[in-house]
XYZ file of C-alpha atoms in Angstrom:
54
model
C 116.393 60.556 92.710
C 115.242 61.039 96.371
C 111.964 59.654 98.402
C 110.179 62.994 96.813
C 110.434 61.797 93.278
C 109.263 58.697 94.192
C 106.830 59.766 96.263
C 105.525 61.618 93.714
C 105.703 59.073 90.778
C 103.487 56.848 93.209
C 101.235 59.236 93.424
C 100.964 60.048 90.065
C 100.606 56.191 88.822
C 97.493 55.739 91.153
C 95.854 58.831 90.149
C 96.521 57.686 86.170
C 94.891 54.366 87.234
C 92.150 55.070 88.896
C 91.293 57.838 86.480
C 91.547 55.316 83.679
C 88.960 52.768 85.967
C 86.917 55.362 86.080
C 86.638 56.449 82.200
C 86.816 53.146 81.199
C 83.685 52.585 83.866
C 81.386 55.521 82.383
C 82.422 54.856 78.895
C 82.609 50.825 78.148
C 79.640 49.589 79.441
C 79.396 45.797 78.330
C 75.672 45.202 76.812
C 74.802 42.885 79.550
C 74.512 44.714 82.163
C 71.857 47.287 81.246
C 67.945 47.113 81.092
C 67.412 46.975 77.487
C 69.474 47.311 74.238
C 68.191 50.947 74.015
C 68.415 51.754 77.279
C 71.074 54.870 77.068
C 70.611 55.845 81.027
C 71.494 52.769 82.630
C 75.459 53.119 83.229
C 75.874 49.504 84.795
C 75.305 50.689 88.796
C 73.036 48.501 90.722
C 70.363 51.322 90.430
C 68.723 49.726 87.800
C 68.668 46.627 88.988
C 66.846 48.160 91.985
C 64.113 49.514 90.090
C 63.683 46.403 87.988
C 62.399 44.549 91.289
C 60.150 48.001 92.186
């Protein structure tokens, strides 16, 4: 195995992560953070807490 491989695999693993962050951001969104139970658009930014205080 040489520093390419490695390299590589390290690169990989942080792109796998973050991707997974990322999914796991848009998709799991825990109840308390948005506006209202029915409230499909809110995807837990601070944007809606911003227009809560407008």
């Amino acid at each position: 195995m040489t520093w390419q491989d490695l390299a590589v695999f390290a690169i990989v693993g942080w792109a796998v992560v973050r991707l997974y962050r990322h999914l796991r951001g848009m998709l799991f969104v825990p109840a308390a953070k948005t506006k209202a139970a029915g409230d499909a658009s809110c995807h837990g930014c601070d944007d809606c807490a911003e227009e809560e205080t407008r």
